Every structure is written in C-alpha cells, then in structure tokens.
Amino acid sequence: RSQDIALQCGARLVIVRERGYGSVLRGGIEAAFGKYVVFGDSDGSYDFMDVPRFVEKLREGDELVMGNWFSGKIHDGAMPWLHRYLGNPVLSGIGRRLFRVRVGDFHCGLRGFSKAAYARMELRSTGMEFASELVIKAAIHGLRIGEIPVELRPDGRDRPPHLRTWRDGWRHLRFMMLMFVRQLSWSEWFGFAAALFVAVLLIGQIWRSGWCNDESAHIPAGLYHLETGRMDAYRVNPPLPRMLAALPLLIDHPKTNWFSTPAPQARNEYIFAHNWIRENLAQVPRQLRLARSVILLFFLLGAWTIYRWTSELYGRPAGWLALALWSLSPDVITYSATVAPDLPAAATGLFACYWFWKWLYGGKNEIPWKVCL
C-alpha cells in the first residue's frame, strides 16, 4: 500500500508505466518541480534526515552529490559480504580508473543533483545501469561532484530484493566498458584495440605454445633459487624474474633433484631443465602455463606505466598511442609469452624511471630548469 500511504501523507504520486530501476527514477526526476532532486531507496535502508546535507552541498556549488557507504557506516546485515568486499569496490575502482572521477562509491542509492545538471547529462538507462550512468555522464560533462558519508541499514522489505549479484554486476561492468569505448578518439581506439589484441594473443600463446630452450632452463633454475637459496644457476641473467615465475609452481610440488657443482663456472641449469622435464613430464605443460602467467603481469605493468607516463606528459591520446607501440613491439610480444628476464627488465625499468621522474619533478609535467642546471 505504498501508493495509498504516500497520498495520505500529502505526496504527489507519479505513475511510470515503463518498468525498471532507471525508468522509474527518470520518470520521477522529470516530474519533479524543484531546483534540486534527491532520491534514495524507500525500504528503510537510508535516513532521509540526511537530505538537508545534500541540499547544502548543492547550494555550495556541487552539481552532483553522492552518498558514500564506505566513508560512512554499513550496519551489520545491511549488505551481503560479496557486494561489500568485492562487487562494489571493484566496480567503483574500475569506474574511477576509466573515467578519472573521484567517487568512492558508484552504487550508493542516496544521491542528489540539480535539475540543470540532469538536463545536461541526458540519461537514458532503464535498468540498474542508471546508477553507473549518472556518475559516468557527470564525469564526461565535467560536472562538479561531491560526496557525503551516509549510513546503510538493513532494509525493511518483506520480499527478496530485485538485485541479482552476478547478472547486475555484469550489466554495470558491460555498461562502463561500452561508455568508455564510445568516448575514445581514433588514437585511443588504436591503443585500446592493440593492447586488447596483444593481451588475447599472449593468453593464447601461454596456453598453446611449446617451450624454448632457455625457457625450459629458467623455470627449474627459478625453483632451484627458491628451494635452496642459492643463486649459482643461470648466472648470465638476473634471478628475480625467474624466481617470481617459479613461485606459483611451488603449489604444484614439482619433483626436483638438485646437486652442487664443484666448478663455479659450470652451467648446471640445462641439467636441471633435463631433470625437471623428465621427472614432471605430465605436469610440465601446466607448470609452464603457471610460470608464463606471471611474466604476462610484467607486460601489463609496462603497458600501464608507459600509458600513464606519456599521458601525464603529452595527454591521453599520446598515452594510448604509446600503449599501442608498446603492445605491438615484436620483442614485447615475444618475451611476454616466455619465461625470460627481458620483458621484466624493460617493464620494471620503465616503472622505476616513472616514479623517479614523479619524485624528481614533484609530479609536474614540465622539467624545471633549476634541476637541469
């Protein structure tokens, strides 16, 4: 009887024929007469005595004011642990990265905005994606966004919620990715497509490719370092990359037979490779994939670093172009799918130089002449 109760309390009732979370909210917002609009779930989970705080922020100049559960309080039983510790933080984090917006909680159901800002955003979603679209469109249009800590309490409904964890989570993620792709320029499209293509290619190489000679020696040498603490195998390359690559193999408990060589100049890693393959023949393909998966992370580290650094120096289009050049480099494509130190050295070198640059210049894009002198 929510409609009857609302009318008895003096509310103006708006009937929206089209079903869906976004449809109902858009219908109510478009029918509102005021300068500002604040909406929230009416199931008892929010305290509407917080509305004056939203209005105060809007009067101060914010065009969108978001509630934030995580900076406020989430009462026991108010939110499933999967939403609280995985779904909401992950989706909010992806949204912040893709659209460069400082919003701690993309999905809080208590939020306010001006009618003028709503008209500029031209929201279209009819379903649960409306919650994400509101924040994304505000970021795209450069609206001033503020946040207020709010509390979330267990709802008072006598029926299961409409929200479906995996279905609606996927809908939010899909919507964010589509919105992100739609706003890309040609250079950004090229960089995004190149990085995605190479990432898929590398995953395919991890699963399908046979091993090369050096790679079959790096993996057991890494295990040797980890299990014995000695670094006298494969001394021609640094040990850290192969140690990281061999780290997930420890859960597989490969059979190994280490020995010491009296001659310090002897290269025993190829004997280790022979023994590792012979004693773990059935498990070698799985162990190879595990080790290569770690090296793939270095590809992603280098891609993130070169995009971030170039973007800060020359803008986002240049950053996407640099990402494409990194991804399509023959050496990067080759060494991203093999356990070798070449790609980790390049990626970590870029990463270290980027943060040294940030420290040296204080995050400024221009190079100060005093430092040069």
Short mmCIF file of C-alpha atoms in Angstrom, two decimals:
data_model
loop_
_atom_site.label_atom_id
_atom_site.label_comp_id
_atom_site.label_asym_id
_atom_site.label_seq_id
_atom_site.Cartn_x
_atom_site.Cartn_y
_atom_site.Cartn_z
CA ARG A 1 0.00 0.00 0.00
CA SER A 2 2.93 2.38 -0.54
CA GLN A 3 0.97 4.49 -3.04
CA ASP A 4 -2.01 4.93 -0.70
CA ILE A 5 0.25 5.79 2.24
CA ALA A 6 2.18 8.34 0.15
CA LEU A 7 -1.04 10.05 -0.94
CA GLN A 8 -2.36 10.15 2.65
CA CYS A 9 0.88 11.86 3.70
CA GLY A 10 0.43 14.58 1.09
CA ALA A 11 2.90 13.34 -1.52
CA ARG A 12 2.37 13.90 -5.24
CA LEU A 13 2.13 10.48 -6.90
CA VAL A 14 3.77 9.93 -10.33
CA ILE A 15 2.81 6.80 -12.25
CA VAL A 16 5.58 5.43 -14.51
CA ARG A 17 4.37 2.78 -16.93
CA GLU A 18 7.77 1.55 -18.10
CA ARG A 19 9.33 -0.96 -15.70
CA GLY A 20 12.91 -0.82 -14.49
CA TYR A 21 15.01 0.95 -11.86
CA GLY A 22 16.23 3.62 -14.28
CA SER A 23 12.82 4.13 -15.87
CA VAL A 24 11.10 4.76 -12.54
CA LEU A 25 13.78 7.18 -11.35
CA ARG A 26 13.83 9.11 -14.63
CA GLY A 27 10.07 9.40 -14.53
CA GLY A 28 10.14 10.81 -11.01
CA ILE A 29 13.05 13.17 -11.72
CA GLU A 30 11.45 14.58 -14.87
CA ALA A 31 8.19 15.17 -13.00
CA ALA A 32 9.91 17.00 -10.13
CA PHE A 33 9.31 20.76 -9.84
CA GLY A 34 12.24 21.73 -7.65
CA LYS A 35 15.66 23.16 -8.46
CA TYR A 36 17.31 20.16 -6.80
CA VAL A 37 16.45 16.46 -6.76
CA VAL A 38 17.44 13.95 -4.07
CA PHE A 39 16.46 10.31 -4.43
CA GLY A 40 17.00 7.16 -2.39
CA ASP A 41 15.57 3.70 -1.80
CA SER A 42 12.38 3.80 0.23
CA ASP A 43 12.89 0.48 2.01
CA GLY A 44 14.17 1.90 5.28
CA SER A 45 17.86 1.43 4.44
CA TYR A 46 18.55 5.17 4.24
CA ASP A 47 17.93 8.01 6.67
CA PHE A 48 16.20 10.78 4.74
CA MET A 49 17.08 13.23 7.50
CA ASP A 50 20.39 13.40 5.55
CA VAL A 51 18.62 15.24 2.70
CA PRO A 52 19.42 18.75 4.07
CA ARG A 53 23.13 17.89 3.95
CA PHE A 54 22.78 17.07 0.24
CA VAL A 55 20.93 20.30 -0.43
CA GLU A 56 23.60 22.28 1.44
CA LYS A 57 26.34 20.78 -0.76
CA LEU A 58 24.32 21.53 -3.89
CA ARG A 59 23.86 25.15 -2.79
CA GLU A 60 27.63 25.38 -2.29
CA GLY A 61 28.12 24.64 -5.99
CA ASP A 62 28.27 20.88 -6.38
CA GLU A 63 26.18 19.67 -9.32
CA LEU A 64 26.07 16.02 -8.23
CA VAL A 65 26.33 14.88 -4.60
CA MET A 66 26.88 11.18 -3.96
CA GLY A 67 26.33 9.30 -0.74
CA ASN A 68 29.22 7.08 0.31
CA TRP A 69 28.62 3.97 2.42
CA PHE A 70 32.30 3.21 2.84
CA SER A 71 33.22 6.56 4.36
CA GLY A 72 30.04 6.40 6.46
CA LYS A 73 28.80 3.18 8.05
CA ILE A 74 27.40 -0.12 6.81
CA HIS A 75 25.38 -1.74 9.58
CA ASP A 76 25.52 -5.48 10.15
CA GLY A 77 23.23 -7.35 7.76
CA ALA A 78 22.72 -4.32 5.51
CA MET A 79 24.84 -5.58 2.59
CA PRO A 80 25.97 -9.07 1.51
CA TRP A 81 29.70 -9.58 2.01
CA LEU A 82 30.18 -10.26 -1.72
CA HIS A 83 28.79 -6.81 -2.56
CA ARG A 84 30.63 -5.10 0.28
CA TYR A 85 34.11 -6.51 -0.22
CA LEU A 86 34.18 -7.45 -3.92
CA GLY A 87 31.39 -6.21 -6.18
CA ASN A 88 31.03 -2.58 -5.14
CA PRO A 89 34.75 -1.84 -4.50
CA VAL A 90 35.86 -3.49 -7.76
CA LEU A 91 33.22 -1.83 -9.95
CA SER A 92 33.78 1.55 -8.28
CA GLY A 93 37.54 1.18 -8.75
CA ILE A 94 37.13 0.36 -12.44
CA GLY A 95 34.84 3.36 -12.87
CA ARG A 96 37.33 5.68 -11.20
CA ARG A 97 40.15 4.49 -13.44
CA LEU A 98 38.23 4.55 -16.71
CA PHE A 99 36.58 7.94 -16.25
CA ARG A 100 39.04 9.68 -13.91
CA VAL A 101 36.44 10.60 -11.37
CA ARG A 102 36.99 10.76 -7.61
CA VAL A 103 33.91 8.96 -6.40
CA GLY A 104 34.43 6.40 -3.66
CA ASP A 105 31.08 4.66 -4.11
CA PHE A 106 29.45 4.37 -7.54
CA HIS A 107 26.38 2.50 -6.29
CA CYS A 108 25.08 4.28 -3.22
CA GLY A 109 21.34 4.71 -3.75
CA LEU A 110 21.15 8.06 -1.95
CA ARG A 111 22.28 10.95 -4.15
CA GLY A 112 21.27 14.45 -5.23
CA PHE A 113 21.79 16.80 -8.17
CA SER A 114 20.42 19.92 -9.78
CA LYS A 115 17.74 19.71 -12.44
CA ALA A 116 20.03 21.73 -14.72
CA ALA A 117 22.78 19.12 -14.35
CA TYR A 118 20.29 16.33 -15.04
CA ALA A 119 19.26 18.00 -18.30
CA ARG A 120 22.91 18.23 -19.40
CA MET A 121 23.62 14.56 -18.70
CA GLU A 122 20.80 13.22 -20.95
CA LEU A 123 20.47 9.93 -19.07
CA ARG A 124 18.97 7.02 -21.00
CA SER A 125 19.31 3.82 -18.96
CA THR A 126 16.14 1.98 -17.97
CA GLY A 127 17.67 -0.64 -15.66
CA MET A 128 20.18 -0.87 -12.84
CA GLU A 129 22.87 0.69 -15.06
CA PHE A 130 21.25 4.04 -14.29
CA ALA A 131 23.33 4.22 -11.09
CA SER A 132 26.58 4.00 -13.08
CA GLU A 133 25.38 6.16 -15.95
CA LEU A 134 24.62 9.05 -13.62
CA VAL A 135 28.21 9.15 -12.32
CA ILE A 136 29.84 8.48 -15.70
CA LYS A 137 27.86 11.15 -17.56
CA ALA A 138 28.61 13.63 -14.77
CA ALA A 139 32.33 12.92 -15.21
CA ILE A 140 32.17 13.12 -19.02
CA HIS A 141 30.39 16.51 -18.88
CA GLY A 142 32.83 17.85 -16.31
CA LEU A 143 30.26 18.37 -13.56
CA ARG A 144 31.41 19.24 -10.07
CA ILE A 145 30.91 16.13 -7.93
CA GLY A 146 30.84 15.96 -4.13
CA GLU A 147 30.40 13.15 -1.60
CA ILE A 148 28.74 12.78 1.79
CA PRO A 149 29.22 9.89 4.24
CA VAL A 150 25.91 8.08 4.80
CA GLU A 151 24.76 5.04 6.73
CA LEU A 152 23.23 1.91 5.22
CA ARG A 153 20.85 -0.08 7.41
CA PRO A 154 19.16 -3.43 6.82
CA ASP A 155 16.12 -2.86 4.63
CA GLY A 156 12.59 -3.42 5.86
CA ARG A 157 11.27 -5.29 2.84
CA ASP A 158 9.16 -8.41 3.22
CA ARG A 159 10.29 -9.86 -0.14
CA PRO A 160 13.66 -10.69 -1.77
CA PRO A 161 15.46 -7.75 -3.44
CA HIS A 162 15.33 -7.27 -7.20
CA LEU A 163 19.14 -7.03 -7.36
CA ARG A 164 20.91 -10.11 -8.76
CA THR A 165 24.60 -10.17 -7.88
CA TRP A 166 26.25 -11.59 -10.98
CA ARG A 167 23.68 -10.51 -13.56
CA ASP A 168 23.52 -6.89 -12.45
CA GLY A 169 27.25 -6.74 -11.73
CA TRP A 170 27.94 -7.83 -15.30
CA ARG A 171 25.44 -5.28 -16.61
CA HIS A 172 27.22 -2.48 -14.72
CA LEU A 173 30.65 -3.62 -15.97
CA ARG A 174 29.45 -4.00 -19.56
CA PHE A 175 27.85 -0.56 -19.48
CA MET A 176 31.02 1.06 -18.13
CA MET A 177 33.16 -0.56 -20.83
CA LEU A 178 30.76 0.49 -23.60
CA MET A 179 30.64 4.07 -22.30
CA PHE A 180 34.42 4.12 -22.08
CA VAL A 181 34.87 2.87 -25.65
CA ARG A 182 32.31 5.32 -27.03
CA GLN A 183 34.28 8.35 -25.86
CA LEU A 184 37.64 7.25 -27.32
CA SER A 185 39.34 9.20 -30.10
CA TRP A 186 40.98 7.42 -33.06
CA SER A 187 44.35 7.25 -31.28
CA GLU A 188 42.69 5.95 -28.13
CA TRP A 189 40.77 3.39 -30.16
CA PHE A 190 44.01 2.25 -31.78
CA GLY A 191 45.81 1.93 -28.46
CA PHE A 192 42.93 0.16 -26.76
CA ALA A 193 42.42 -2.27 -29.65
CA ALA A 194 46.15 -3.01 -29.92
CA ALA A 195 46.55 -3.68 -26.19
CA LEU A 196 43.44 -5.88 -26.12
CA PHE A 197 44.53 -7.81 -29.22
CA VAL A 198 48.02 -8.46 -27.85
CA ALA A 199 46.67 -9.44 -24.42
CA VAL A 200 44.40 -12.04 -26.04
CA LEU A 201 47.29 -13.19 -28.26
CA LEU A 202 49.58 -13.60 -25.26
CA ILE A 203 46.99 -15.59 -23.31
CA GLY A 204 46.67 -17.86 -26.35
CA GLN A 205 50.44 -18.25 -26.50
CA ILE A 206 50.56 -19.16 -22.83
CA TRP A 207 48.10 -21.99 -23.39
CA ARG A 208 49.16 -23.22 -26.81
CA SER A 209 52.88 -22.67 -27.35
CA GLY A 210 55.64 -25.18 -26.71
CA TRP A 211 58.69 -24.17 -24.72
CA CYS A 212 62.00 -22.82 -25.96
CA ASN A 213 65.43 -23.96 -24.84
CA ASP A 214 66.27 -21.05 -22.50
CA GLU A 215 62.78 -21.01 -21.04
CA SER A 216 62.97 -24.64 -20.00
CA ALA A 217 66.13 -23.79 -18.09
CA HIS A 218 64.85 -20.56 -16.48
CA ILE A 219 61.92 -22.29 -14.78
CA PRO A 220 63.86 -25.02 -12.93
CA ALA A 221 66.61 -22.50 -12.18
CA GLY A 222 63.98 -20.33 -10.51
CA LEU A 223 62.78 -23.30 -8.49
CA TYR A 224 66.40 -24.01 -7.56
CA HIS A 225 66.82 -20.45 -6.24
CA LEU A 226 63.62 -20.67 -4.20
CA GLU A 227 64.16 -24.12 -2.73
CA THR A 228 67.89 -23.97 -1.98
CA GLY A 229 68.52 -20.26 -1.54
CA ARG A 230 71.49 -20.48 -3.92
CA MET A 231 71.96 -18.21 -6.95
CA ASP A 232 74.69 -20.15 -8.80
CA ALA A 233 72.39 -21.35 -11.61
CA TYR A 234 71.91 -19.31 -14.80
CA ARG A 235 74.30 -16.58 -13.64
CA VAL A 236 74.17 -14.83 -17.03
CA ASN A 237 70.74 -13.34 -16.16
CA PRO A 238 69.26 -11.78 -13.01
CA PRO A 239 67.48 -14.34 -10.80
CA LEU A 240 64.45 -12.31 -9.65
CA PRO A 241 62.23 -12.70 -12.79
CA ARG A 242 62.60 -16.47 -12.91
CA MET A 243 62.11 -16.72 -9.14
CA LEU A 244 58.79 -14.85 -9.48
CA ALA A 245 57.82 -17.02 -12.45
CA ALA A 246 58.63 -20.19 -10.50
CA LEU A 247 56.80 -19.03 -7.36
CA PRO A 248 53.32 -20.38 -8.34
CA LEU A 249 54.91 -23.73 -9.23
CA LEU A 250 55.57 -24.35 -5.55
CA ILE A 251 51.87 -25.12 -5.06
CA ASP A 252 52.23 -27.84 -7.71
CA HIS A 253 55.11 -29.51 -5.80
CA PRO A 254 57.23 -30.42 -8.84
CA LYS A 255 59.75 -33.22 -8.45
CA THR A 256 63.27 -31.81 -8.38
CA ASN A 257 66.73 -33.29 -7.88
CA TRP A 258 69.27 -30.57 -7.10
CA PHE A 259 73.00 -31.07 -6.93
CA SER A 260 76.03 -28.84 -6.44
CA THR A 261 78.80 -28.47 -8.99
CA PRO A 262 82.39 -28.12 -7.84
CA ALA A 263 83.33 -25.82 -10.73
CA PRO A 264 81.89 -22.31 -10.22
CA GLN A 265 81.95 -21.64 -13.98
CA ALA A 266 79.80 -24.69 -14.83
CA ARG A 267 76.28 -24.03 -16.12
CA ASN A 268 74.10 -26.64 -14.45
CA GLU A 269 70.73 -25.04 -15.37
CA TYR A 270 70.40 -27.16 -18.52
CA ILE A 271 70.92 -30.31 -16.47
CA PHE A 272 68.20 -29.00 -14.13
CA ALA A 273 65.96 -28.48 -17.18
CA HIS A 274 66.55 -32.04 -18.38
CA ASN A 275 65.77 -33.49 -14.95
CA TRP A 276 62.69 -31.25 -14.45
CA ILE A 277 61.15 -32.27 -17.77
CA ARG A 278 61.99 -35.95 -17.29
CA GLU A 279 60.59 -36.17 -13.74
CA ASN A 280 57.48 -34.00 -14.33
CA LEU A 281 56.65 -34.81 -17.93
CA ALA A 282 52.86 -34.96 -17.47
CA GLN A 283 52.80 -31.78 -15.33
CA VAL A 284 55.22 -29.67 -17.39
CA PRO A 285 52.54 -28.02 -19.61
CA ARG A 286 50.56 -26.89 -16.55
CA GLN A 287 53.67 -25.67 -14.74
CA LEU A 288 54.76 -23.86 -17.89
CA ARG A 289 51.43 -22.01 -18.05
CA LEU A 290 51.67 -21.03 -14.38
CA ALA A 291 55.13 -19.56 -14.86
CA ARG A 292 54.19 -17.71 -18.04
CA SER A 293 51.16 -16.16 -16.35
CA VAL A 294 53.49 -14.28 -14.01
CA ILE A 295 55.52 -12.92 -16.93
CA LEU A 296 52.28 -11.70 -18.52
CA LEU A 297 51.81 -9.47 -15.46
CA PHE A 298 55.03 -7.67 -16.39
CA PHE A 299 53.53 -6.92 -19.81
CA LEU A 300 50.58 -5.29 -18.06
CA LEU A 301 52.90 -3.38 -15.70
CA GLY A 302 54.85 -1.98 -18.63
CA ALA A 303 51.66 -1.14 -20.52
CA TRP A 304 50.22 0.75 -17.54
CA THR A 305 53.47 2.63 -16.91
CA ILE A 306 54.05 3.76 -20.48
CA TYR A 307 50.41 4.85 -20.85
CA ARG A 308 50.42 6.74 -17.56
CA TRP A 309 53.77 8.45 -18.13
CA THR A 310 53.03 9.52 -21.69
CA SER A 311 49.54 10.72 -20.75
CA GLU A 312 50.91 12.92 -18.00
CA LEU A 313 53.49 14.42 -20.35
CA TYR A 314 51.54 14.79 -23.60
CA GLY A 315 47.88 13.96 -22.93
CA ARG A 316 45.67 10.89 -23.15
CA PRO A 317 45.71 10.48 -26.97
CA ALA A 318 49.51 10.29 -26.88
CA GLY A 319 49.28 7.85 -23.99
CA TRP A 320 47.06 5.47 -25.98
CA LEU A 321 49.41 5.71 -28.96
CA ALA A 322 52.39 4.86 -26.74
CA LEU A 323 50.42 1.92 -25.35
CA ALA A 324 49.85 0.64 -28.89
CA LEU A 325 53.54 0.94 -29.73
CA TRP A 326 54.47 -0.94 -26.55
CA SER A 327 51.92 -3.68 -27.18
CA LEU A 328 52.85 -4.20 -30.85
CA SER A 329 56.61 -4.23 -30.31
CA PRO A 330 57.92 -7.59 -31.62
CA ASP A 331 60.23 -8.01 -28.62
CA VAL A 332 57.39 -7.32 -26.18
CA ILE A 333 55.06 -9.78 -27.91
CA THR A 334 57.76 -12.45 -27.96
CA TYR A 335 59.06 -12.11 -24.43
CA SER A 336 55.63 -11.60 -22.83
CA ALA A 337 54.86 -15.26 -23.51
CA THR A 338 58.17 -16.79 -22.41
CA VAL A 339 59.85 -17.08 -19.03
CA ALA A 340 62.89 -14.86 -19.57
CA PRO A 341 64.24 -11.71 -17.88
CA ASP A 342 64.00 -9.44 -20.94
CA LEU A 343 60.41 -8.22 -20.52
CA PRO A 344 60.52 -7.96 -16.69
CA ALA A 345 63.70 -5.87 -17.02
CA ALA A 346 62.04 -3.49 -19.50
CA ALA A 347 58.79 -3.20 -17.53
CA THR A 348 60.36 -2.71 -14.11
CA GLY A 349 62.91 -0.30 -15.59
CA LEU A 350 60.11 1.83 -17.01
CA PHE A 351 58.20 1.61 -13.73
CA ALA A 352 61.23 2.68 -11.67
CA CYS A 353 62.07 5.56 -14.02
CA TYR A 354 58.49 6.80 -13.98
CA TRP A 355 58.34 7.00 -10.20
CA PHE A 356 61.83 8.57 -10.08
CA TRP A 357 60.56 11.20 -12.51
CA LYS A 358 57.49 11.76 -10.28
CA TRP A 359 59.73 12.21 -7.25
CA LEU A 360 62.31 14.36 -9.03
CA TYR A 361 59.87 16.84 -10.56
CA GLY A 362 57.17 16.65 -7.93
CA GLY A 363 54.66 15.26 -10.43
CA LYS A 364 54.93 18.35 -12.67
CA ASN A 365 54.87 17.75 -16.41
CA GLU A 366 57.41 20.43 -17.20
CA ILE A 367 61.12 19.92 -16.47
CA PRO A 368 62.35 22.65 -14.06
CA TRP A 369 65.45 24.43 -15.35
CA LYS A 370 66.96 24.56 -11.87
CA VAL A 371 67.06 20.77 -11.76
CA CYS A 372 68.68 20.64 -15.20
CA LEU A 373 71.32 23.21 -14.20
#
